[in-house]
């Protein structure tokens, strides 16, 4: 996973360099996918015959701008493929790589043209700062024996400090080999109706999670589908169905060969028109799941930070790299986090070093011994 994380980090660095005023979103998406394929293609090639390791994209590159929440990765034929970045745009860069089925997925947010001399301000700055702090808090709350609702509540509280909302219904999932949408999940939700029927789970040692933090400057955090065509899909591993149409069977076979269990962009399939036709039947019967492009209301902004984290015996370990672009000096906000308990949690290191851990354990043991003597 760490090699995959390094490849994602290098691709993200390059994309952020390219995410300047006038850059085409389509070109950035194509370049991101190319960088991931090149990076994964250059490693683990020395195995003998019959020992080929699967590797490549774990999530296609998405460049979602301003109030577009996620999953924007247009095809050349789409009307929106001509979209270019403008100064002050809030840009989410989201992509992932896997090696032997073990994925590292990452996302971060940049504001085009922001510098330390001319930092971003207003609601753009608020939403990015809120999302970054929420992601930092989530990293510290995903620990052995903690519940998923602790993360949900923590993100809501942090977002509120900047008068923002977590984007309703967004999921973070457990990872395992060839799985990025495992059964243990975290939901971003403030509405009780969205929580109804959602399982309470505890985090356990040895687990890996892909955590997607999305925060909106809108009043309610609700997102909706607009006219943008869906381009990203994923084969559903838990559904079986015999496709009736010859075209559908051919396209599904191509999907399995090129993407396996991971999400894919229609762009990677040989014939776009045939692919869209073949995917219709597969989607209709749940064999393939679409990643819809969602939006919050116009004139609002969404910021995203996605990280991959493992719960190891020595404590939580961040697999993905820290954000490339984010620095407090690039954002000028009038609001700050005031909650003392949240600030204390954020001040803690993600992983306690061994010496401090031993000292704390010794102190606790001595304290318990003293208490027993007194009784």
mmCIF file of C-alpha atoms in Angstrom:
data_model
loop_
_atom_site.group_PDB
_atom_site.id
_atom_site.type_symbol
_atom_site.label_atom_id
_atom_site.label_comp_id
_atom_site.label_asym_id
_atom_site.label_seq_id
_atom_site.Cartn_x
_atom_site.Cartn_y
_atom_site.Cartn_z
ATOM 1 C CA UNK A 1 0.000 0.000 0.000
ATOM 2 C CA UNK A 2 2.823 2.401 0.752
ATOM 3 C CA UNK A 3 4.203 2.139 -2.776
ATOM 4 C CA UNK A 4 0.721 2.879 -4.134
ATOM 5 C CA UNK A 5 0.500 5.858 -1.771
ATOM 6 C CA UNK A 6 3.841 7.191 -3.034
ATOM 7 C CA UNK A 7 2.627 6.933 -6.635
ATOM 8 C CA UNK A 8 -0.606 8.774 -5.788
ATOM 9 C CA UNK A 9 1.370 11.465 -3.953
ATOM 10 C CA UNK A 10 3.679 12.065 -6.922
ATOM 11 C CA UNK A 11 0.719 12.234 -9.312
ATOM 12 C CA UNK A 12 -1.106 14.658 -7.008
ATOM 13 C CA UNK A 13 1.948 16.929 -6.808
ATOM 14 C CA UNK A 14 2.115 17.117 -10.586
ATOM 15 C CA UNK A 15 -1.616 17.778 -10.950
ATOM 16 C CA UNK A 16 -1.488 20.596 -8.398
ATOM 17 C CA UNK A 17 1.357 22.174 -10.367
ATOM 18 C CA UNK A 18 -0.852 21.992 -13.460
ATOM 19 C CA UNK A 19 -4.038 23.226 -11.734
ATOM 20 C CA UNK A 20 -3.599 26.855 -12.751
ATOM 21 C CA UNK A 21 -5.854 29.467 -14.300
ATOM 22 C CA UNK A 22 -6.823 28.351 -17.822
ATOM 23 C CA UNK A 23 -6.037 24.639 -17.323
ATOM 24 C CA UNK A 24 -8.599 22.260 -18.852
ATOM 25 C CA UNK A 25 -10.237 19.910 -16.357
ATOM 26 C CA UNK A 26 -10.393 17.148 -18.980
ATOM 27 C CA UNK A 27 -6.629 17.367 -19.562
ATOM 28 C CA UNK A 28 -5.945 17.163 -15.816
ATOM 29 C CA UNK A 29 -8.114 14.032 -15.484
ATOM 30 C CA UNK A 30 -6.374 12.326 -18.404
ATOM 31 C CA UNK A 31 -2.942 13.309 -17.080
ATOM 32 C CA UNK A 32 -3.720 12.011 -13.582
ATOM 33 C CA UNK A 33 -4.781 8.608 -14.896
ATOM 34 C CA UNK A 34 -1.675 8.461 -17.094
ATOM 35 C CA UNK A 35 0.614 9.256 -14.157
ATOM 36 C CA UNK A 36 -0.959 6.508 -12.032
ATOM 37 C CA UNK A 37 -0.669 3.946 -14.836
ATOM 38 C CA UNK A 38 2.944 4.924 -15.470
ATOM 39 C CA UNK A 39 3.790 4.818 -11.776
ATOM 40 C CA UNK A 40 2.231 1.428 -11.112
ATOM 41 C CA UNK A 41 3.572 0.063 -14.392
ATOM 42 C CA UNK A 42 7.137 0.797 -13.307
ATOM 43 C CA UNK A 43 7.104 -1.314 -10.112
ATOM 44 C CA UNK A 44 6.974 -5.022 -9.212
ATOM 45 C CA UNK A 45 7.867 -6.316 -12.671
ATOM 46 C CA UNK A 46 10.564 -8.850 -11.728
ATOM 47 C CA UNK A 47 8.341 -11.789 -10.863
ATOM 48 C CA UNK A 48 8.698 -15.050 -12.745
ATOM 49 C CA UNK A 49 6.274 -16.474 -15.242
ATOM 50 C CA UNK A 50 2.765 -16.752 -13.833
ATOM 51 C CA UNK A 51 3.443 -14.322 -10.981
ATOM 52 C CA UNK A 52 2.103 -11.148 -12.575
ATOM 53 C CA UNK A 53 0.801 -8.671 -9.992
ATOM 54 C CA UNK A 54 -2.361 -6.707 -10.747
ATOM 55 C CA UNK A 55 -1.900 -2.952 -10.374
ATOM 56 C CA UNK A 56 -3.203 0.328 -11.690
ATOM 57 C CA UNK A 57 -5.960 2.807 -10.921
ATOM 58 C CA UNK A 58 -7.903 2.283 -7.702
ATOM 59 C CA UNK A 59 -9.961 5.377 -8.443
ATOM 60 C CA UNK A 60 -9.980 7.383 -11.688
ATOM 61 C CA UNK A 61 -8.773 10.972 -11.475
ATOM 62 C CA UNK A 62 -11.580 13.417 -10.694
ATOM 63 C CA UNK A 63 -11.270 17.194 -10.763
ATOM 64 C CA UNK A 64 -14.412 18.641 -9.163
ATOM 65 C CA UNK A 65 -14.704 22.427 -9.067
ATOM 66 C CA UNK A 66 -16.491 24.780 -6.646
ATOM 67 C CA UNK A 67 -19.992 23.406 -5.864
ATOM 68 C CA UNK A 68 -19.378 20.129 -7.689
ATOM 69 C CA UNK A 69 -19.019 17.635 -4.843
ATOM 70 C CA UNK A 70 -17.155 14.779 -6.510
ATOM 71 C CA UNK A 71 -16.729 12.285 -9.373
ATOM 72 C CA UNK A 72 -16.322 14.866 -12.156
ATOM 73 C CA UNK A 73 -14.150 13.303 -14.861
ATOM 74 C CA UNK A 74 -15.576 14.154 -18.304
ATOM 75 C CA UNK A 75 -15.123 12.349 -21.606
ATOM 76 C CA UNK A 76 -13.786 14.182 -24.659
ATOM 77 C CA UNK A 77 -17.293 13.973 -26.164
ATOM 78 C CA UNK A 78 -18.975 15.614 -23.159
ATOM 79 C CA UNK A 79 -19.994 19.241 -23.457
ATOM 80 C CA UNK A 80 -18.289 19.971 -20.133
ATOM 81 C CA UNK A 81 -14.936 18.639 -21.377
ATOM 82 C CA UNK A 82 -14.065 22.233 -22.352
ATOM 83 C CA UNK A 83 -14.349 23.436 -18.724
ATOM 84 C CA UNK A 84 -11.262 25.397 -17.643
ATOM 85 C CA UNK A 85 -10.074 26.513 -14.229
ATOM 86 C CA UNK A 86 -10.434 30.154 -13.208
ATOM 87 C CA UNK A 87 -8.726 32.177 -10.507
ATOM 88 C CA UNK A 88 -10.225 31.532 -7.048
ATOM 89 C CA UNK A 89 -11.789 28.209 -8.117
ATOM 90 C CA UNK A 90 -12.028 25.644 -5.296
ATOM 91 C CA UNK A 91 -10.636 22.488 -6.906
ATOM 92 C CA UNK A 92 -10.831 18.941 -5.530
ATOM 93 C CA UNK A 93 -8.121 16.562 -6.835
ATOM 94 C CA UNK A 94 -9.144 12.942 -6.194
ATOM 95 C CA UNK A 95 -7.389 9.770 -7.387
ATOM 96 C CA UNK A 96 -6.109 6.389 -6.249
ATOM 97 C CA UNK A 97 -3.740 3.548 -7.090
ATOM 98 C CA UNK A 98 -3.549 -0.109 -6.122
ATOM 99 C CA UNK A 99 -0.862 -2.759 -6.173
ATOM 100 C CA UNK A 100 -1.945 -6.387 -5.895
ATOM 101 C CA UNK A 101 -5.439 -5.178 -4.991
ATOM 102 C CA UNK A 102 -4.357 -3.061 -2.015
ATOM 103 C CA UNK A 103 -5.425 0.533 -2.606
ATOM 104 C CA UNK A 104 -4.347 3.957 -1.485
ATOM 105 C CA UNK A 105 -6.811 6.694 -2.380
ATOM 106 C CA UNK A 106 -6.256 10.366 -1.741
ATOM 107 C CA UNK A 107 -7.964 13.706 -2.319
ATOM 108 C CA UNK A 108 -7.171 17.266 -1.420
ATOM 109 C CA UNK A 109 -8.429 20.734 -2.217
ATOM 110 C CA UNK A 110 -6.593 23.676 -3.760
ATOM 111 C CA UNK A 111 -7.713 27.229 -4.478
ATOM 112 C CA UNK A 112 -6.444 28.467 -7.825
ATOM 113 C CA UNK A 113 -4.180 31.495 -7.525
ATOM 114 C CA UNK A 114 -4.033 31.628 -3.727
ATOM 115 C CA UNK A 115 -0.611 32.587 -2.343
ATOM 116 C CA UNK A 116 0.773 33.575 1.032
ATOM 117 C CA UNK A 117 0.881 37.159 -0.257
ATOM 118 C CA UNK A 118 -2.705 36.929 -1.584
ATOM 119 C CA UNK A 119 -4.444 34.233 0.488
ATOM 120 C CA UNK A 120 -7.917 32.970 -0.337
ATOM 121 C CA UNK A 121 -10.617 34.530 1.819
ATOM 122 C CA UNK A 122 -14.334 34.392 2.560
ATOM 123 C CA UNK A 123 -16.384 31.216 2.193
ATOM 124 C CA UNK A 124 -13.763 29.568 -0.012
ATOM 125 C CA UNK A 125 -11.220 29.799 2.788
ATOM 126 C CA UNK A 126 -13.772 28.788 5.429
ATOM 127 C CA UNK A 127 -14.755 25.570 3.667
ATOM 128 C CA UNK A 128 -11.184 24.427 2.975
ATOM 129 C CA UNK A 129 -10.075 25.146 6.522
ATOM 130 C CA UNK A 130 -13.116 23.355 7.937
ATOM 131 C CA UNK A 131 -12.562 20.283 5.750
ATOM 132 C CA UNK A 132 -8.850 20.079 6.575
ATOM 133 C CA UNK A 133 -9.466 20.270 10.335
ATOM 134 C CA UNK A 134 -12.310 17.746 10.024
ATOM 135 C CA UNK A 135 -9.988 15.313 8.226
ATOM 136 C CA UNK A 136 -7.282 15.794 10.856
ATOM 137 C CA UNK A 137 -9.824 15.089 13.589
ATOM 138 C CA UNK A 138 -11.160 12.010 11.778
ATOM 139 C CA UNK A 139 -7.638 10.571 11.633
ATOM 140 C CA UNK A 140 -7.465 10.786 15.435
ATOM 141 C CA UNK A 141 -10.930 9.355 16.000
ATOM 142 C CA UNK A 142 -10.452 6.271 13.828
ATOM 143 C CA UNK A 143 -8.790 4.128 16.467
ATOM 144 C CA UNK A 144 -9.333 0.682 17.918
ATOM 145 C CA UNK A 145 -12.682 0.305 19.765
ATOM 146 C CA UNK A 146 -13.969 3.729 18.733
ATOM 147 C CA UNK A 147 -17.349 3.828 16.976
ATOM 148 C CA UNK A 148 -18.098 5.206 13.524
ATOM 149 C CA UNK A 149 -20.526 7.748 14.995
ATOM 150 C CA UNK A 150 -17.655 9.436 16.858
ATOM 151 C CA UNK A 151 -16.234 10.400 13.455
ATOM 152 C CA UNK A 152 -19.613 11.562 12.129
ATOM 153 C CA UNK A 153 -20.214 13.780 15.170
ATOM 154 C CA UNK A 154 -16.656 15.106 15.213
ATOM 155 C CA UNK A 155 -16.788 16.156 11.558
ATOM 156 C CA UNK A 156 -20.132 17.892 12.109
ATOM 157 C CA UNK A 157 -18.765 19.848 15.081
ATOM 158 C CA UNK A 158 -15.631 20.970 13.270
ATOM 159 C CA UNK A 159 -17.546 22.007 10.143
ATOM 160 C CA UNK A 160 -19.915 24.071 12.286
ATOM 161 C CA UNK A 161 -17.004 26.121 13.643
ATOM 162 C CA UNK A 162 -16.676 27.680 10.173
ATOM 163 C CA UNK A 163 -20.456 27.809 9.586
ATOM 164 C CA UNK A 164 -20.190 24.883 7.177
ATOM 165 C CA UNK A 165 -21.873 21.492 6.863
ATOM 166 C CA UNK A 166 -20.613 17.997 6.115
ATOM 167 C CA UNK A 167 -22.012 16.889 2.746
ATOM 168 C CA UNK A 168 -24.971 14.649 3.587
ATOM 169 C CA UNK A 169 -24.741 10.940 2.843
ATOM 170 C CA UNK A 170 -21.062 10.739 1.855
ATOM 171 C CA UNK A 171 -19.518 7.411 2.843
ATOM 172 C CA UNK A 172 -16.110 6.274 4.062
ATOM 173 C CA UNK A 173 -15.469 2.538 3.871
ATOM 174 C CA UNK A 174 -13.257 -0.244 5.092
ATOM 175 C CA UNK A 175 -10.629 -1.446 2.620
ATOM 176 C CA UNK A 176 -9.283 -4.933 2.002
ATOM 177 C CA UNK A 177 -7.766 -6.708 -0.980
ATOM 178 C CA UNK A 178 -9.716 -5.703 -4.116
ATOM 179 C CA UNK A 179 -12.329 -3.956 -1.935
ATOM 180 C CA UNK A 180 -12.670 -0.217 -1.314
ATOM 181 C CA UNK A 181 -16.339 -0.291 -0.282
ATOM 182 C CA UNK A 182 -16.266 -2.762 2.611
ATOM 183 C CA UNK A 183 -19.096 -3.416 5.065
ATOM 184 C CA UNK A 184 -17.810 -1.255 7.917
ATOM 185 C CA UNK A 185 -18.672 2.328 7.032
ATOM 186 C CA UNK A 186 -18.814 5.904 8.275
ATOM 187 C CA UNK A 187 -21.517 8.256 7.026
ATOM 188 C CA UNK A 188 -21.422 12.033 6.966
ATOM 189 C CA UNK A 189 -24.885 12.942 8.215
ATOM 190 C CA UNK A 190 -26.579 15.420 10.465
ATOM 191 C CA UNK A 191 -30.160 14.363 9.665
ATOM 192 C CA UNK A 192 -31.565 11.588 11.838
ATOM 193 C CA UNK A 193 -33.451 10.068 8.900
ATOM 194 C CA UNK A 194 -30.143 9.412 7.136
ATOM 195 C CA UNK A 195 -28.783 7.653 10.197
ATOM 196 C CA UNK A 196 -31.776 5.352 10.517
ATOM 197 C CA UNK A 197 -30.815 1.834 9.537
ATOM 198 C CA UNK A 198 -27.113 2.684 9.268
ATOM 199 C CA UNK A 199 -25.034 0.171 11.240
ATOM 200 C CA UNK A 200 -23.040 1.122 14.311
ATOM 201 C CA UNK A 201 -19.558 -0.389 13.978
ATOM 202 C CA UNK A 202 -16.377 -0.403 16.040
ATOM 203 C CA UNK A 203 -12.917 -0.035 14.545
ATOM 204 C CA UNK A 204 -10.550 -2.957 15.121
ATOM 205 C CA UNK A 205 -6.828 -3.611 14.911
ATOM 206 C CA UNK A 206 -5.640 -4.677 11.463
ATOM 207 C CA UNK A 207 -8.343 -2.782 9.582
ATOM 208 C CA UNK A 208 -7.764 -0.241 6.814
ATOM 209 C CA UNK A 209 -10.142 2.599 5.927
ATOM 210 C CA UNK A 210 -10.501 5.045 3.081
ATOM 211 C CA UNK A 211 -11.916 8.159 4.689
ATOM 212 C CA UNK A 212 -13.610 10.780 2.527
ATOM 213 C CA UNK A 213 -14.261 14.120 4.222
ATOM 214 C CA UNK A 214 -16.434 16.507 2.215
ATOM 215 C CA UNK A 215 -17.575 19.829 3.651
ATOM 216 C CA UNK A 216 -19.881 22.409 2.039
ATOM 217 C CA UNK A 217 -20.419 26.104 2.627
ATOM 218 C CA UNK A 218 -24.144 25.572 1.974
ATOM 219 C CA UNK A 219 -26.772 25.887 4.693
ATOM 220 C CA UNK A 220 -27.816 22.227 4.753
ATOM 221 C CA UNK A 221 -25.021 20.181 3.167
ATOM 222 C CA UNK A 222 -27.439 18.497 0.773
ATOM 223 C CA UNK A 223 -26.193 17.460 -2.668
ATOM 224 C CA UNK A 224 -28.141 16.600 -5.798
ATOM 225 C CA UNK A 225 -27.638 15.215 -9.298
ATOM 226 C CA UNK A 226 -27.709 17.737 -12.149
ATOM 227 C CA UNK A 227 -27.257 17.263 -15.905
ATOM 228 C CA UNK A 228 -23.623 16.113 -15.850
ATOM 229 C CA UNK A 229 -23.265 12.637 -17.347
ATOM 230 C CA UNK A 230 -21.908 9.875 -15.114
ATOM 231 C CA UNK A 231 -18.564 8.580 -16.378
ATOM 232 C CA UNK A 232 -17.278 6.545 -13.414
ATOM 233 C CA UNK A 233 -18.670 3.112 -12.557
ATOM 234 C CA UNK A 234 -17.666 0.058 -10.535
ATOM 235 C CA UNK A 235 -18.495 -3.618 -10.825
ATOM 236 C CA UNK A 236 -20.672 -4.777 -7.918
ATOM 237 C CA UNK A 237 -18.970 -7.783 -6.345
ATOM 238 C CA UNK A 238 -22.088 -8.885 -4.458
ATOM 239 C CA UNK A 239 -24.472 -9.056 -7.441
ATOM 240 C CA UNK A 240 -24.844 -11.778 -10.058
ATOM 241 C CA UNK A 241 -26.947 -11.450 -13.178
ATOM 242 C CA UNK A 242 -26.830 -12.999 -16.663
ATOM 243 C CA UNK A 243 -26.746 -10.120 -19.122
ATOM 244 C CA UNK A 244 -29.072 -10.624 -22.092
ATOM 245 C CA UNK A 245 -27.590 -8.323 -24.712
ATOM 246 C CA UNK A 246 -24.456 -9.348 -26.595
ATOM 247 C CA UNK A 247 -23.100 -5.779 -26.378
ATOM 248 C CA UNK A 248 -23.652 -5.719 -22.608
ATOM 249 C CA UNK A 249 -21.766 -9.003 -22.159
ATOM 250 C CA UNK A 250 -18.861 -7.779 -24.279
ATOM 251 C CA UNK A 251 -18.602 -4.483 -22.393
ATOM 252 C CA UNK A 252 -18.860 -6.188 -18.992
ATOM 253 C CA UNK A 253 -16.075 -8.585 -19.996
ATOM 254 C CA UNK A 254 -13.912 -5.609 -20.986
ATOM 255 C CA UNK A 255 -14.656 -3.922 -17.644
ATOM 256 C CA UNK A 256 -13.580 -7.030 -15.712
ATOM 257 C CA UNK A 257 -10.380 -7.309 -17.728
ATOM 258 C CA UNK A 258 -9.361 -3.646 -17.523
ATOM 259 C CA UNK A 259 -10.595 -2.559 -14.084
ATOM 260 C CA UNK A 260 -11.292 -5.699 -12.104
ATOM 261 C CA UNK A 261 -12.988 -4.803 -8.833
ATOM 262 C CA UNK A 262 -12.036 -1.116 -8.930
ATOM 263 C CA UNK A 263 -13.927 1.916 -10.257
ATOM 264 C CA UNK A 264 -13.258 2.835 -13.879
ATOM 265 C CA UNK A 265 -13.939 5.699 -16.256
ATOM 266 C CA UNK A 266 -15.845 4.949 -19.487
ATOM 267 C CA UNK A 267 -12.853 6.633 -21.152
ATOM 268 C CA UNK A 268 -10.737 3.470 -20.719
ATOM 269 C CA UNK A 269 -13.144 1.296 -22.719
ATOM 270 C CA UNK A 270 -12.463 0.788 -26.419
ATOM 271 C CA UNK A 271 -15.671 2.153 -27.892
ATOM 272 C CA UNK A 272 -17.446 4.879 -25.919
ATOM 273 C CA UNK A 273 -20.794 4.575 -27.714
ATOM 274 C CA UNK A 274 -20.868 0.791 -27.353
ATOM 275 C CA UNK A 275 -19.695 1.082 -23.731
ATOM 276 C CA UNK A 276 -22.522 3.417 -22.748
ATOM 277 C CA UNK A 277 -25.052 1.132 -24.424
ATOM 278 C CA UNK A 278 -23.632 -1.998 -22.766
ATOM 279 C CA UNK A 279 -23.419 -0.401 -19.326
ATOM 280 C CA UNK A 280 -27.110 0.531 -19.354
ATOM 281 C CA UNK A 281 -28.261 -3.061 -18.829
ATOM 282 C CA UNK A 282 -25.522 -3.754 -16.260
ATOM 283 C CA UNK A 283 -26.458 -0.647 -14.252
ATOM 284 C CA UNK A 284 -30.167 -1.386 -14.520
ATOM 285 C CA UNK A 285 -29.680 -4.787 -12.872
ATOM 286 C CA UNK A 286 -27.147 -3.625 -10.257
ATOM 287 C CA UNK A 287 -24.213 -5.468 -11.809
ATOM 288 C CA UNK A 288 -22.378 -2.168 -12.216
ATOM 289 C CA UNK A 289 -22.808 0.827 -9.906
ATOM 290 C CA UNK A 290 -22.571 4.432 -11.109
ATOM 291 C CA UNK A 291 -20.672 7.139 -9.240
ATOM 292 C CA UNK A 292 -23.008 10.044 -9.843
ATOM 293 C CA UNK A 293 -21.714 13.596 -10.159
ATOM 294 C CA UNK A 294 -23.292 15.588 -7.323
ATOM 295 C CA UNK A 295 -23.653 19.310 -6.716
ATOM 296 C CA UNK A 296 -24.519 21.609 -3.833
ATOM 297 C CA UNK A 297 -26.439 24.829 -4.684
ATOM 298 C CA UNK A 298 -24.890 27.445 -6.988
ATOM 299 C CA UNK A 299 -22.536 29.947 -5.339
ATOM 300 C CA UNK A 300 -21.560 27.472 -2.610
ATOM 301 C CA UNK A 301 -18.238 25.658 -2.315
ATOM 302 C CA UNK A 302 -17.209 22.121 -1.402
ATOM 303 C CA UNK A 303 -13.805 21.075 -0.069
ATOM 304 C CA UNK A 304 -12.553 17.487 0.120
ATOM 305 C CA UNK A 305 -9.755 15.632 1.881
ATOM 306 C CA UNK A 306 -9.563 11.854 1.456
ATOM 307 C CA UNK A 307 -6.996 9.699 3.240
ATOM 308 C CA UNK A 308 -6.196 6.025 3.686
ATOM 309 C CA UNK A 309 -5.408 4.896 7.235
ATOM 310 C CA UNK A 310 -4.419 1.556 8.800
ATOM 311 C CA UNK A 311 -5.025 0.505 12.413
ATOM 312 C CA UNK A 312 -1.743 -1.215 13.241
ATOM 313 C CA UNK A 313 -0.665 -2.797 16.566
ATOM 314 C CA UNK A 314 1.424 0.301 17.314
ATOM 315 C CA UNK A 315 -1.494 2.629 16.630
ATOM 316 C CA UNK A 316 -3.120 4.331 13.624
ATOM 317 C CA UNK A 317 -0.820 4.820 10.633
ATOM 318 C CA UNK A 318 -1.575 7.168 7.760
ATOM 319 C CA UNK A 319 -0.917 5.321 4.494
ATOM 320 C CA UNK A 320 -1.616 8.232 2.165
ATOM 321 C CA UNK A 321 0.644 11.292 2.268
ATOM 322 C CA UNK A 322 -0.333 14.575 3.941
ATOM 323 C CA UNK A 323 -1.852 17.193 1.596
ATOM 324 C CA UNK A 324 0.547 18.801 -0.873
ATOM 325 C CA UNK A 325 -1.071 22.238 -1.153
ATOM 326 C CA UNK A 326 -2.621 23.007 2.218
ATOM 327 C CA UNK A 327 -0.953 25.598 4.450
ATOM 328 C CA UNK A 328 -2.794 27.879 6.914
ATOM 329 C CA UNK A 329 -0.988 30.856 5.380
ATOM 330 C CA UNK A 330 -2.850 30.314 2.088
ATOM 331 C CA UNK A 331 -6.230 30.886 3.761
ATOM 332 C CA UNK A 332 -7.562 33.976 5.492
ATOM 333 C CA UNK A 333 -10.586 33.340 7.695
ATOM 334 C CA UNK A 334 -12.287 35.267 10.463
ATOM 335 C CA UNK A 335 -13.397 32.076 12.194
ATOM 336 C CA UNK A 336 -11.369 29.538 14.163
ATOM 337 C CA UNK A 337 -12.077 26.401 16.148
ATOM 338 C CA UNK A 338 -12.990 27.302 19.727
ATOM 339 C CA UNK A 339 -14.079 23.935 21.170
ATOM 340 C CA UNK A 340 -11.453 23.072 23.815
ATOM 341 C CA UNK A 341 -12.042 19.313 23.639
ATOM 342 C CA UNK A 342 -11.694 19.215 19.848
ATOM 343 C CA UNK A 343 -8.577 21.393 19.979
ATOM 344 C CA UNK A 344 -7.053 19.027 22.538
ATOM 345 C CA UNK A 345 -7.766 16.020 20.301
ATOM 346 C CA UNK A 346 -6.295 17.776 17.254
ATOM 347 C CA UNK A 347 -3.154 18.664 19.213
ATOM 348 C CA UNK A 348 -2.402 14.980 19.841
ATOM 349 C CA UNK A 349 0.003 13.108 17.622
ATOM 350 C CA UNK A 350 -1.668 10.525 15.427
ATOM 351 C CA UNK A 351 0.588 7.874 16.856
ATOM 352 C CA UNK A 352 2.098 7.914 20.337
ATOM 353 C CA UNK A 353 5.804 7.042 20.358
ATOM 354 C CA UNK A 354 6.847 3.870 22.187
ATOM 355 C CA UNK A 355 8.641 5.640 25.048
ATOM 356 C CA UNK A 356 5.641 7.795 25.921
ATOM 357 C CA UNK A 357 3.344 4.804 25.623
ATOM 358 C CA UNK A 358 5.475 2.779 28.065
ATOM 359 C CA UNK A 359 5.656 5.699 30.499
ATOM 360 C CA UNK A 360 1.889 6.149 30.410
ATOM 361 C CA UNK A 361 1.302 2.409 30.909
ATOM 362 C CA UNK A 362 3.735 2.373 33.848
ATOM 363 C CA UNK A 363 2.070 5.402 35.438
ATOM 364 C CA UNK A 364 -1.356 3.817 35.038
ATOM 365 C CA UNK A 365 -0.099 0.558 36.574
ATOM 366 C CA UNK A 366 1.435 2.389 39.556
ATOM 367 C CA UNK A 367 -1.760 4.390 39.992
ATOM 368 C CA UNK A 368 -3.853 1.231 39.977
ATOM 369 C CA UNK A 369 -1.479 -0.391 42.481
ATOM 370 C CA UNK A 370 -1.752 2.556 44.856
ATOM 371 C CA UNK A 371 -5.535 2.490 44.583
ATOM 372 C CA UNK A 372 -5.604 -1.220 45.491
ATOM 373 C CA UNK A 373 -3.368 -0.667 48.555
ATOM 374 C CA UNK A 374 -5.668 2.106 49.774
ATOM 375 C CA UNK A 375 -8.688 -0.170 49.558
#
